mmCIF file with all atom_site columns, C-alpha atoms in Angstrom:
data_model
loop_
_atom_site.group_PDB
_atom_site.id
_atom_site.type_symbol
_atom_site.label_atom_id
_atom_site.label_alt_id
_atom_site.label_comp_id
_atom_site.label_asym_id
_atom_site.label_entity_id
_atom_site.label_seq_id
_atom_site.pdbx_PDB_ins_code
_atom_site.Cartn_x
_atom_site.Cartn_y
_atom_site.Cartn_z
_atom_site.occupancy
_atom_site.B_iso_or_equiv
_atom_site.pdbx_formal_charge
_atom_site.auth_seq_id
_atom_site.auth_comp_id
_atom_site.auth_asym_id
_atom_site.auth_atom_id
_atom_site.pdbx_PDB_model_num
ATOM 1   C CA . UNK A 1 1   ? 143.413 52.720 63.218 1.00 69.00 ? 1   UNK A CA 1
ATOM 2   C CA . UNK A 1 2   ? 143.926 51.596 59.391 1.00 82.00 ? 2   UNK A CA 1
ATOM 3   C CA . UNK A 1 3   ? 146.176 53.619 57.175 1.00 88.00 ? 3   UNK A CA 1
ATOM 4   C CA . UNK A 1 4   ? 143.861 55.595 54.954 1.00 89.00 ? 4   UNK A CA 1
ATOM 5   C CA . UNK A 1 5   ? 142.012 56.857 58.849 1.00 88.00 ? 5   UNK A CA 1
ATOM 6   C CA . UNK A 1 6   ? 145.349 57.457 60.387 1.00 89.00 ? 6   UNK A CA 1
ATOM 7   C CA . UNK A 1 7   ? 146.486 59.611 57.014 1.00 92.00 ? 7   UNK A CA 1
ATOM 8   C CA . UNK A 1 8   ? 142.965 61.491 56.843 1.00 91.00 ? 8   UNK A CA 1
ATOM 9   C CA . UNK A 1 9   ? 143.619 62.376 60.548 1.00 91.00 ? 9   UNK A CA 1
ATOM 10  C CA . UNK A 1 10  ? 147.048 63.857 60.022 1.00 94.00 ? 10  UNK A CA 1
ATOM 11  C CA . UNK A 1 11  ? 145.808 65.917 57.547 1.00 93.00 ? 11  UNK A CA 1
ATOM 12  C CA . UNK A 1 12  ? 143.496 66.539 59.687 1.00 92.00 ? 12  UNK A CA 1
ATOM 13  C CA . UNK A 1 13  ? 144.447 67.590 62.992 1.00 93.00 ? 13  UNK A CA 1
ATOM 14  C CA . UNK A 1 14  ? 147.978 69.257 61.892 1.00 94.00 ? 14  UNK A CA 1
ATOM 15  C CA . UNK A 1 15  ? 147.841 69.447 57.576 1.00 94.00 ? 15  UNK A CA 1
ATOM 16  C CA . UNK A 1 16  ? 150.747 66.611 57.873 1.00 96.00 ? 16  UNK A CA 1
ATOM 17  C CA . UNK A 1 17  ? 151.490 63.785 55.247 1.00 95.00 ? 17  UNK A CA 1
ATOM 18  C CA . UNK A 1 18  ? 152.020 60.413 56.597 1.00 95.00 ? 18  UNK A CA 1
ATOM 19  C CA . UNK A 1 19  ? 152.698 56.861 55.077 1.00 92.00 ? 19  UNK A CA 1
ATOM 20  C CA . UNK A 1 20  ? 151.614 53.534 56.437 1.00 90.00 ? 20  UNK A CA 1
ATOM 21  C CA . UNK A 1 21  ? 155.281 53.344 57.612 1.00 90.00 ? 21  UNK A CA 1
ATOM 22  C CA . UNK A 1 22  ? 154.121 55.653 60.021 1.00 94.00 ? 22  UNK A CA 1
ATOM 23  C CA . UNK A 1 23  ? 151.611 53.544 61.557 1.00 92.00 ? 23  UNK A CA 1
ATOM 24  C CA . UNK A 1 24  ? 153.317 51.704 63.783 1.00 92.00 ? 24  UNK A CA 1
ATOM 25  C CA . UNK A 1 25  ? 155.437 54.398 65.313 1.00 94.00 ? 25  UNK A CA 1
ATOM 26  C CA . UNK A 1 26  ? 152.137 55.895 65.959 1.00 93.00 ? 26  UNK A CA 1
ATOM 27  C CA . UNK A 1 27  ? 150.159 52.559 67.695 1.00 91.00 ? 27  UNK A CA 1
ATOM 28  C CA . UNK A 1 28  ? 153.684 51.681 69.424 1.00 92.00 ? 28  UNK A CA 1
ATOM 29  C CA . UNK A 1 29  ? 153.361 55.390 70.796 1.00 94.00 ? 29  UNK A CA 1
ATOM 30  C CA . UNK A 1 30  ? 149.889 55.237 72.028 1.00 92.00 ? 30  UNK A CA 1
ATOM 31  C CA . UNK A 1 31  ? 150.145 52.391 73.034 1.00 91.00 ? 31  UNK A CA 1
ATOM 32  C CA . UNK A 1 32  ? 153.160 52.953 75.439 1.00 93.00 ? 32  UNK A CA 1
ATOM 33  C CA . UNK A 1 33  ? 151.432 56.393 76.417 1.00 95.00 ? 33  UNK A CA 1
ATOM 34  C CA . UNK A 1 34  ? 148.070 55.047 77.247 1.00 93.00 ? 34  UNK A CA 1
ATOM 35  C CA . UNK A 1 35  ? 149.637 52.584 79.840 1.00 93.00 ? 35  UNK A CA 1
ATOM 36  C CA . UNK A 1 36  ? 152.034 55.040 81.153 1.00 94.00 ? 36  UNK A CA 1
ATOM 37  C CA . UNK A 1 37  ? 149.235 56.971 82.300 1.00 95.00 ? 37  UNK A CA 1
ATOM 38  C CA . UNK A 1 38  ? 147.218 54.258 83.412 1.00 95.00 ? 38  UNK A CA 1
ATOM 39  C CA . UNK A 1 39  ? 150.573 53.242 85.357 1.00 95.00 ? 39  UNK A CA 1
ATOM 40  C CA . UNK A 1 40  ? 150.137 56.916 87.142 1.00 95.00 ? 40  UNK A CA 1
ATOM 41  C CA . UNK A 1 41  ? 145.924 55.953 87.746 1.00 97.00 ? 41  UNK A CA 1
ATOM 42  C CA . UNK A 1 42  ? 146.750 52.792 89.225 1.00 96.00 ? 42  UNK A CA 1
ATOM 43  C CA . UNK A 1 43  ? 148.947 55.026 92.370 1.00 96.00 ? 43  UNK A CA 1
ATOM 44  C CA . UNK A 1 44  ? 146.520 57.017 92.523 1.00 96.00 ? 44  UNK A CA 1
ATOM 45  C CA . UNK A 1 45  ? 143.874 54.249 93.008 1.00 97.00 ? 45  UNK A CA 1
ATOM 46  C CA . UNK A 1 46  ? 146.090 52.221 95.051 1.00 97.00 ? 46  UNK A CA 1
ATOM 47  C CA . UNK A 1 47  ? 146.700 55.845 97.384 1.00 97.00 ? 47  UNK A CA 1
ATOM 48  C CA . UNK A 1 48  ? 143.249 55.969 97.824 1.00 96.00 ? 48  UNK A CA 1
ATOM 49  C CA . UNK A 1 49  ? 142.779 52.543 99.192 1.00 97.00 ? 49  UNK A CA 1
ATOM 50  C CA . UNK A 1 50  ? 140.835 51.566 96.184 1.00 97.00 ? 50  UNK A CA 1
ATOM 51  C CA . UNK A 1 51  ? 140.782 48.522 93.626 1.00 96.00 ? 51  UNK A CA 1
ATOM 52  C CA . UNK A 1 52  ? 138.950 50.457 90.789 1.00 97.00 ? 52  UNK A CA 1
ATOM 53  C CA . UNK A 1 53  ? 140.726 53.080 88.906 1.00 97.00 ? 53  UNK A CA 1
ATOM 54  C CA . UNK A 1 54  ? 138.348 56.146 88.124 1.00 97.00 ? 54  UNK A CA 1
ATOM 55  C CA . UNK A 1 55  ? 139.017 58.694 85.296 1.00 96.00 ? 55  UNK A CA 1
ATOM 56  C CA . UNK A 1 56  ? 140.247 61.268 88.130 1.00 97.00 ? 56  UNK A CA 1
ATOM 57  C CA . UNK A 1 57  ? 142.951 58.925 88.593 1.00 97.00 ? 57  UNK A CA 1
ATOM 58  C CA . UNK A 1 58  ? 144.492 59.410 85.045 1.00 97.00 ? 58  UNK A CA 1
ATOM 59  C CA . UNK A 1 59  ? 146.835 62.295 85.270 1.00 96.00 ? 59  UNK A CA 1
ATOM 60  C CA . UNK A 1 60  ? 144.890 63.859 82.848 1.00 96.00 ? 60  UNK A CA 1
ATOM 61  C CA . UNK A 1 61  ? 146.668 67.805 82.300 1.00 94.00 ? 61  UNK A CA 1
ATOM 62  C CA . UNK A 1 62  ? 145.404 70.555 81.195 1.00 96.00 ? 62  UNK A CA 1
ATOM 63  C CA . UNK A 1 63  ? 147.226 70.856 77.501 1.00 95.00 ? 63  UNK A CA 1
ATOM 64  C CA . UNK A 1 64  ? 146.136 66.965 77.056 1.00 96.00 ? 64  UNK A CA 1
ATOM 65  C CA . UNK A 1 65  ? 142.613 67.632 77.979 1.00 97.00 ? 65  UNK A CA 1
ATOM 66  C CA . UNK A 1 66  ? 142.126 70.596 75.408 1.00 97.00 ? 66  UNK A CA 1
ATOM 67  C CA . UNK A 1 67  ? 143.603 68.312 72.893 1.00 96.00 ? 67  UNK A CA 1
ATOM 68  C CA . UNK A 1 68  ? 140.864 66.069 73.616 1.00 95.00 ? 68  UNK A CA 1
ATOM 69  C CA . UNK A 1 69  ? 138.540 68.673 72.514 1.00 95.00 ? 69  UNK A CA 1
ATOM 70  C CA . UNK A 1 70  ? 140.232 69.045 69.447 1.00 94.00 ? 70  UNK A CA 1
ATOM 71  C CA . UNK A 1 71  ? 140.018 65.624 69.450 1.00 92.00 ? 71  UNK A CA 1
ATOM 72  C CA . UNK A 1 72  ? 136.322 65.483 70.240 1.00 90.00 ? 72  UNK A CA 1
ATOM 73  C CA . UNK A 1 73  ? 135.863 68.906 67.375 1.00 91.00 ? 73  UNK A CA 1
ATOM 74  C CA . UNK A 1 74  ? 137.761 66.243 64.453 1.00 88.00 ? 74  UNK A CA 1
ATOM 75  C CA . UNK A 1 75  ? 134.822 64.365 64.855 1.00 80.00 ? 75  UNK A CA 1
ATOM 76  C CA . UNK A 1 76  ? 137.014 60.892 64.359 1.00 80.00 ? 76  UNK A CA 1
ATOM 77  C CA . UNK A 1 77  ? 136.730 57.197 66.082 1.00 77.00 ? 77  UNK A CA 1
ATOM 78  C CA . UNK A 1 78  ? 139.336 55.378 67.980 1.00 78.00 ? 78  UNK A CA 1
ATOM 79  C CA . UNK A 1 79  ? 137.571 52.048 68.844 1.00 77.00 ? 79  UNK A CA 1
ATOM 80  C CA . UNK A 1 80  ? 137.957 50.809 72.774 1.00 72.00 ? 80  UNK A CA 1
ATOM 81  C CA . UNK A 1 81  ? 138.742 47.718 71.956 1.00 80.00 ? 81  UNK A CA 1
ATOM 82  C CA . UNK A 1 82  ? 142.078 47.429 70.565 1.00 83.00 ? 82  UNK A CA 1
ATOM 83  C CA . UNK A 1 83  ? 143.327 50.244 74.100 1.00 81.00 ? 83  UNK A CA 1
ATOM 84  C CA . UNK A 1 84  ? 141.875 47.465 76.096 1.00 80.00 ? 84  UNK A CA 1
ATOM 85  C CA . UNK A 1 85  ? 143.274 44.462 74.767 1.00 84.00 ? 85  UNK A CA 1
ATOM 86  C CA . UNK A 1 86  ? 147.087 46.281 74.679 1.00 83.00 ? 86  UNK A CA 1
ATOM 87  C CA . UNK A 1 87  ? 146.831 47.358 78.019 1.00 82.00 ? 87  UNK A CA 1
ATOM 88  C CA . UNK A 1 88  ? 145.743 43.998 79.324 1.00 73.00 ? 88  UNK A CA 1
ATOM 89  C CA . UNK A 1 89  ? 148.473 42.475 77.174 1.00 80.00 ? 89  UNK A CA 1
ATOM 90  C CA . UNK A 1 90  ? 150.928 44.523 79.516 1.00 85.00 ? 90  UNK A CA 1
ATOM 91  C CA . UNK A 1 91  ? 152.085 43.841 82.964 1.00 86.00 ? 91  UNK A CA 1
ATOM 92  C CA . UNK A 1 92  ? 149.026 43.930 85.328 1.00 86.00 ? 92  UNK A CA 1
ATOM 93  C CA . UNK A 1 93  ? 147.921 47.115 86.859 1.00 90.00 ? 93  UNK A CA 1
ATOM 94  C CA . UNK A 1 94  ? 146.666 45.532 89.689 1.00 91.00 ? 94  UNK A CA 1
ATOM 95  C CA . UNK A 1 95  ? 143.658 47.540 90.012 1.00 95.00 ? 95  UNK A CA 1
ATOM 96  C CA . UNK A 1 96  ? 140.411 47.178 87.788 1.00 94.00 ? 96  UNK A CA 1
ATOM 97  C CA . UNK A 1 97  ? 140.076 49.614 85.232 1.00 94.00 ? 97  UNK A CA 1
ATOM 98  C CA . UNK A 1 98  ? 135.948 51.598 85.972 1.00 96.00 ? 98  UNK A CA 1
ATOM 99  C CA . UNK A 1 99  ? 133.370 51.211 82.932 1.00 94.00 ? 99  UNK A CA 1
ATOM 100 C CA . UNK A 1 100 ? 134.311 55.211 82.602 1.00 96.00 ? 100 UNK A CA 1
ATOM 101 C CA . UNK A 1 101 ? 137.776 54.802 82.855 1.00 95.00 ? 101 UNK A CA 1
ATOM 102 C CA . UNK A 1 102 ? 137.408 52.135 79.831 1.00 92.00 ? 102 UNK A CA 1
ATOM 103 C CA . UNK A 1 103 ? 135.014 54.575 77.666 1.00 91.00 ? 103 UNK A CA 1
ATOM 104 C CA . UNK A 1 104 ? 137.269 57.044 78.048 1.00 93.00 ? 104 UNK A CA 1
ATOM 105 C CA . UNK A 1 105 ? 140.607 56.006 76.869 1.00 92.00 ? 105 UNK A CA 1
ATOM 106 C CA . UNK A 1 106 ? 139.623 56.316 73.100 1.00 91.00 ? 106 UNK A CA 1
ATOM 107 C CA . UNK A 1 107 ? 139.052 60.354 73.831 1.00 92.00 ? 107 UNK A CA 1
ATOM 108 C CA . UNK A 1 108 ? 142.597 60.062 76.107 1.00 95.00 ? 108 UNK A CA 1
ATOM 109 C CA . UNK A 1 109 ? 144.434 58.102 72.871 1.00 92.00 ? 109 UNK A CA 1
ATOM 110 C CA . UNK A 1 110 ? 142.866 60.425 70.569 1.00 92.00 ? 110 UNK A CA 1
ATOM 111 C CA . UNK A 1 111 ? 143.708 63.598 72.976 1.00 94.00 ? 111 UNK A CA 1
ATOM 112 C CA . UNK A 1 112 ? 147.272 62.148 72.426 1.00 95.00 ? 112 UNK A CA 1
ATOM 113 C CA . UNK A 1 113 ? 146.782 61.486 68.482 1.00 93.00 ? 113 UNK A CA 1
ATOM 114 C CA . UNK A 1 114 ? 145.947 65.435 68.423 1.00 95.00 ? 114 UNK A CA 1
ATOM 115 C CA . UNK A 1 115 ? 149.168 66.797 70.511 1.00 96.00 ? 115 UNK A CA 1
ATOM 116 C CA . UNK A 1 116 ? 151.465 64.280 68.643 1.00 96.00 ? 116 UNK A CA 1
ATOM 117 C CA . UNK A 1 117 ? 150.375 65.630 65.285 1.00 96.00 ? 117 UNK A CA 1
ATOM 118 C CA . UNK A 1 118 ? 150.644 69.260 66.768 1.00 96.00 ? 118 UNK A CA 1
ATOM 119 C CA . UNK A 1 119 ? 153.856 68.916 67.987 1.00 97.00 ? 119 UNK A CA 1
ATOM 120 C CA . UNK A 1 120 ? 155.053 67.914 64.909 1.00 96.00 ? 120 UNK A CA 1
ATOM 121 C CA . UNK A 1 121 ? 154.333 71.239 63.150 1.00 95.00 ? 121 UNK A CA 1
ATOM 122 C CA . UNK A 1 122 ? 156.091 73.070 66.376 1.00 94.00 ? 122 UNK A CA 1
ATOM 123 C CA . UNK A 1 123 ? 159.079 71.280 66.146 1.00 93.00 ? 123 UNK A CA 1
ATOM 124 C CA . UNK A 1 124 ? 159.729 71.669 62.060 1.00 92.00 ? 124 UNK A CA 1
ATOM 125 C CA . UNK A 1 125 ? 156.413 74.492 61.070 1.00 93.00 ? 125 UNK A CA 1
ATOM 126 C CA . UNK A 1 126 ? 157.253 73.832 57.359 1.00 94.00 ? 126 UNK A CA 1
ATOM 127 C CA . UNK A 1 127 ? 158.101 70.164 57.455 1.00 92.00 ? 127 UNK A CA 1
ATOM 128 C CA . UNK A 1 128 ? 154.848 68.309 55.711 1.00 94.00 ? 128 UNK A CA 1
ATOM 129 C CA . UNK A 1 129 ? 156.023 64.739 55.910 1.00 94.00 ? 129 UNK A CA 1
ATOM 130 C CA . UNK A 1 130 ? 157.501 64.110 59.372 1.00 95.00 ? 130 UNK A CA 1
ATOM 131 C CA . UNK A 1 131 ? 161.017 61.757 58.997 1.00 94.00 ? 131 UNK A CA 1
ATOM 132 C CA . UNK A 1 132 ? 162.523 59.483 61.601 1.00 93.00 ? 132 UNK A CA 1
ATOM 133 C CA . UNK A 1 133 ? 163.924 62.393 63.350 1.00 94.00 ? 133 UNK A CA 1
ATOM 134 C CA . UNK A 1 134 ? 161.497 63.807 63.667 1.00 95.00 ? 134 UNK A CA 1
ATOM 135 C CA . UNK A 1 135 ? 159.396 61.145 65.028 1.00 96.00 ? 135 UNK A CA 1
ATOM 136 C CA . UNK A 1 136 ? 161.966 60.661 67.362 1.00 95.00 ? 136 UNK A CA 1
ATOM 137 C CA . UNK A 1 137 ? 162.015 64.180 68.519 1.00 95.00 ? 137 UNK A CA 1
ATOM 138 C CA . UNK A 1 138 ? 158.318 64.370 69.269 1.00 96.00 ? 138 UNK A CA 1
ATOM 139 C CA . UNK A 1 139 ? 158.720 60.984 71.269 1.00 96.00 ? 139 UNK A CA 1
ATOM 140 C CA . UNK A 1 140 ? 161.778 62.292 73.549 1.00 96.00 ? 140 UNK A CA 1
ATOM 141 C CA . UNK A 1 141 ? 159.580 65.413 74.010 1.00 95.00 ? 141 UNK A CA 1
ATOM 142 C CA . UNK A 1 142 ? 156.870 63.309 75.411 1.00 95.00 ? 142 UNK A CA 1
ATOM 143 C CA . UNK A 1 143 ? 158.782 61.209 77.214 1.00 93.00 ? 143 UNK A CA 1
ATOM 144 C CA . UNK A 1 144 ? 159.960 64.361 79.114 1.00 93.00 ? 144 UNK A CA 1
ATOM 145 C CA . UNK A 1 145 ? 156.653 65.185 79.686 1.00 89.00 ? 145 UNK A CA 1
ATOM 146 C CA . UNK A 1 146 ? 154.338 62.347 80.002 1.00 82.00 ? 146 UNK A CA 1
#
């Protein structure tokens, strides 16, 4: 996601200000997230004696799938590509990732994009521009959770 996209989504999903600083907190962060999950997919696969991980396998909750609504209402574009080739670049899963499970990890990153940017306005309601402590908050709170 370029800077101007990942600013206009901000705005967007939670009325916050970012600055290309921001950026890479944000891509390390879905990044991380993204394969954490598909971590939790691969058991699953691997518990159900199969090689191919389905989208039932991502441990998809219920909070995280209504932000991919709100994701899917924002009406913005997370290409596949980019997911793909940082997951790959990771240790292997050790199961193949399904044509499905590969179309939907944009809707899962942006699903992510939305709660981050949410969680930002629960944390500090008034706070426009998000600092480092805050960043770091919202990242400890997923890291608790996800």
């Amino acid at each position: 996601m370029g800077v101007t996209k990942f600013q206009r989504f901000f705005r967007a999903a939670a009325g916050l200000h970012v600055d290309k600083n921001d950026l890479k907190r944000y891509n390390d962060f879905v990044n991380q997230k993204l394969y954490d999950l598909c971590l939790l997919g691969r058991s699953s696969a691997m518990a159900n004696a199969r090689d191919v991980m389905q989208v039932s396998d991502l441990p998809i909750t219920k909070g995280l799938q209504e932000s991919i609504h709100a994701f899917d209402e924002l009406e913005e574009e997370i290409k596949v590509e980019p997911i793909l080739e940082h997951i790959l670049a990771q240790p292997p899963l050790e199961v193949e990732l399904s044509e499905e499970t590969k179309q939907m990890l944009p809707w899962v990153a942006g699903g992510m994009s939305v709660a981050l940017a949410r969680t930002f306005k629960v944390i500090e309601p008034d706070d426009k521009n998000p600092g480092t402590l805050e960043w770091e908050r919202v990242f400890h709170i997923f890291d608790l959770l996800l």
